[in-house]
Each structure stands twice: as C-alpha cells, then as structure tokens.
C-alpha cells in the first residue's frame, strides 16, 4: 500500500494541474484568455488547494486510513468528470451575455463556473497531507518522506501541465479532457480502495464509474455555443475556433468570440475592416508607385488569410509569406476561406520567431495577431519592431492593427513611440465604425501627400482594382494627427495588457458599452 500510495500521489498531482489547464481553456473559450482571466483561475485554484491542504491534514489525523483517502479521491474524480455537464448551461448563458455585452450576467456566470471547481480542487488538495500522515511511521523520517511525497506530486503536476494542452484538448476537446482525467483518478482511487478494504468496500461507490461512462457517451460535445449561423467549430492546442456563415459571408471567431479574425465571400473582397488597409501601405512612398512592382509581403497573424486573398487580387506579381501559430486555423482557412492560394506560403510558427528566421525581405509586413482586445506583448516591443525593420526593403512599410477606446489613444501613442525608434515615418488612420486604428511605419521618410499623389495617379490610370482605390480613399479620409510621445515598450518592460485593461475599465465605467453593439 505504501508503494501504491506514492503512485496515487503522482496521479493526484497530475490531475490537479490537468484540471487547472483544462479550466483555463474552458473559461477562455467564453471569457477570453487575458492575464485577468488567467490570474483569476490560478488565484482561486490556489485558494481551493490551500483549503484542501488544511482540511486534509485535520482529516488524516482523525481517520488515518488508506480507505478514507481513496474514498476522498473517488469523490474528487467524479466531481472533476461532471464539471462539463454542470458548467455547460452556465457557459452558454455566458456566451449569450458576452454577445449582448450584459456585463452583470457575464460576471455572475464567471463566478458560478469558478464555484464548480471548489469541490474537486479542495478534495485533490487533501491528498498530499493525507499521504504524508499515512506514510510517516517514524518521526525521524518525517522530512525525507514529506520531501518524497511533494516531489512525486510535483512531478505529476509537471506532466499534468502538458497532457491536456498537447494531447487531449486538441484530440478530444475540453469536455472530454475533464471526463478522462476524472475517470483516471476515479479508477485508481477505486483500485486503491479495493486493495485496502476489499471488494465489498467498492459496492457503495460502484455507481460512480457508470455515471462517468454515461456522460462520456451521451453528453452532446458539439455546439459549445449557440452562435447564429455557426457551420463549424473545433478546438486546437491554442484556440476554440468557430466559423459562422451569414448572408453568404464566412467569419472566423476565436475563443470568447469578441472579434472577427477573418472574412470570406467568393465574389466580394471589401469587408470594411482592417484587412484591406494593408493594401495601402506601399503608396505612402513617393509617387509613382506601380501596382505591378509590389511583389513581396509578410503577414504576422495570418489567421484564415483574408489579407492575403485581397493582396493577391490587387497585386498580380505578389508572393506572400504568412505566419500563423495555429495549424487548425490554417486548415479552417483552406476549407472555409479560400486560403489555398499558390502565391501564399504558409508557415505554422509564432510570428515573431518565424519572421526573425525568414531569409527574405519584404515590401510590406502586416502585424495583426490580435486576441481581442489584446495584442500579444511580444509583438509590441522595440526589439520586435527592429526585427520587422530588418526584414523590410528600402521602400518597405509595416502595418499594424491597434485597438483603442473612443477617447483613449494611449496604446496607439505608446506603440507609435516604440516604432519611431527604428522607423523614419509613421501614419495613423482610424477605421470608420470600429475601435481599430491602423498604423503605417515606413523605412524611409514618407508623408500623406505621397499617398494622395499615388491615389490620383492610380485613379487616372483607369485599370486599378476598385478594392485598392476604395481602400485608399478610406485611408486618406481618416488620417489622424501624429501621435504624441509616450512610453516605449521593450522586451524587458511592455505593460501592454495593463494599459489595455485600464483602457477597457475606463470605457466600461463611462457607460459606453452600448457602442459595442
């Protein structure tokens, strides 16, 4: 039993971290994956574990029996397995609240789901102090045995960190990940109970595996959300992915669904979004800039390839390198968004790493790797923009999509100040009807007059693609003043999430939520 006890501690540690990682995905699908969400999940789970340690120590002193521990872990396994079934109605309620921006309902549903983790995590927390109490027979060995048990538990937690993310969630989804981990813990708990107390001890708990089996085969895993027009959903190691179809348009939504990452229509190319603004970038250079001379582009944050498809339509000689970290999004792009284009070369890599290791230089580099409303911090620093600068041609231009509030441009100002350290000129336009601003940064000095001159020249030529002309016209009509100086972001200090959180909080407190509708 002592050897099996150590194995039990390993399984318990594995399950506790696996549940935490699965919880982050479960919550992220509905509430996003910002630092605030992560901090809430980690902080509350640590509180639950703390309570479990306290209860486990006292419980072990009152009933220092192997059978007691294994009964506790059996209940823990069952409670982990039923989390998806109980949480699903609440989470669908949260999804509807998020779409309608009902913040009170949204906060309430977040709290309700986190309460679901109270029982399983507290019960899991009892295992280590309980195991120490059972294993120590001689006080002279207390330190060595305690160290061994915590080491084994931590090793299990280490492995439990990777199993959900790398194996189970991409393969069977979040819900069945909970079911599998709960079932594994339940099985080993019942085996331990049988070894200690015999078959008769299992009879009162024999219904537990039946419940888990029924859930595994009967729970409807599909349709996590009731989104209007949803034609496809899946989970990857990085995202919960939805494809919606509305009026012939396909739209890609990720995780909480606040933001459309890609759009597609077989015959329409202008979506009045940030994607087509990338097409304007070369024309900040002195006129005349010839369409036929634009032949290279990189897209950091390819998603399902909207910008690439638009660029290939406008620039007949272009070759595009697209960097997208999520292979499932690439598959979705090929299936639903017409992304399988011969001029597009897709690299399934982190955008910063992929660009840094690219041997090419580009006339245009687009950076649009949002997880709305956040930009990944490592794509906002001076070191990253130095990499971008180094991979641009002499007439190259970078384009970055930035979020803002109606009266709060601090993030734009900081990014502009950061980019200025390496680029000669910057230009900012506000995308009409959105909270997006597009920043253009050129390697050599440029000005808005160049854009106007190129627009006149292309308009007069008579053979320019209307998509390009329409987009340039929108850009010219919405250019903003040069942003003032602000904090420069570096790899050492880039508080972009804190700045974004503060911007969102001020926006919400101002009562402007209805503007998001």
PDB file of C-alpha atoms in Angstrom, residues 23 26-28 30-31 41 44 48 83-84 86-94 106-120 178:
ATOM      1  CA  UNK A  23     -10.110  25.111 -16.642  1.00  0.00           C
ATOM      2  CA  UNK A  26     -12.923  26.063 -20.536  1.00  0.00           C
ATOM      3  CA  UNK A  27     -13.032  29.645 -19.279  1.00  0.00           C
ATOM      4  CA  UNK A  28     -11.000  31.086 -22.144  1.00  0.00           C
ATOM      5  CA  UNK A  30     -16.106  32.109 -23.162  1.00  0.00           C
ATOM      6  CA  UNK A  31     -14.288  34.861 -21.246  1.00  0.00           C
ATOM      7  CA  UNK A  41      -8.244  30.978 -12.395  1.00  0.00           C
ATOM      8  CA  UNK A  44      -8.846  30.844  -6.979  1.00  0.00           C
ATOM      9  CA  UNK A  48      -9.016  25.972  -3.080  1.00  0.00           C
ATOM     10  CA  UNK A  83     -17.767  19.686 -14.324  1.00  0.00           C
ATOM     11  CA  UNK A  84     -18.523  19.854 -18.096  1.00  0.00           C
ATOM     12  CA  UNK A  86     -22.869  21.115 -14.931  1.00  0.00           C
ATOM     13  CA  UNK A  87     -20.975  24.055 -16.401  1.00  0.00           C
ATOM     14  CA  UNK A  88     -22.317  23.883 -19.942  1.00  0.00           C
ATOM     15  CA  UNK A  89     -25.679  25.612 -19.360  1.00  0.00           C
ATOM     16  CA  UNK A  90     -23.951  28.367 -17.385  1.00  0.00           C
ATOM     17  CA  UNK A  91     -21.305  28.829 -20.069  1.00  0.00           C
ATOM     18  CA  UNK A  92     -23.862  29.057 -22.853  1.00  0.00           C
ATOM     19  CA  UNK A  93     -25.613  31.680 -20.756  1.00  0.00           C
ATOM     20  CA  UNK A  94     -22.261  33.475 -20.533  1.00  0.00           C
ATOM     21  CA  UNK A 106     -21.137  37.783 -17.596  1.00  0.00           C
ATOM     22  CA  UNK A 107     -19.502  38.362 -14.220  1.00  0.00           C
ATOM     23  CA  UNK A 108     -22.101  36.211 -12.476  1.00  0.00           C
ATOM     24  CA  UNK A 109     -21.557  33.312 -14.866  1.00  0.00           C
ATOM     25  CA  UNK A 110     -17.780  33.531 -14.397  1.00  0.00           C
ATOM     26  CA  UNK A 111     -18.207  33.312 -10.636  1.00  0.00           C
ATOM     27  CA  UNK A 112     -20.703  30.455 -10.992  1.00  0.00           C
ATOM     28  CA  UNK A 113     -18.324  28.378 -13.091  1.00  0.00           C
ATOM     29  CA  UNK A 114     -15.369  29.009 -10.783  1.00  0.00           C
ATOM     30  CA  UNK A 115     -17.503  27.799  -7.870  1.00  0.00           C
ATOM     31  CA  UNK A 116     -17.816  24.462  -9.691  1.00  0.00           C
ATOM     32  CA  UNK A 117     -14.114  23.872  -9.065  1.00  0.00           C
ATOM     33  CA  UNK A 118     -14.407  24.259  -5.301  1.00  0.00           C
ATOM     34  CA  UNK A 119     -15.216  20.631  -4.510  1.00  0.00           C
ATOM     35  CA  UNK A 120     -12.800  18.786  -6.850  1.00  0.00           C
ATOM     36  CA  UNK A 178     -12.255  16.690 -17.884  1.00  0.00           C
TER      37      UNK A 178
END
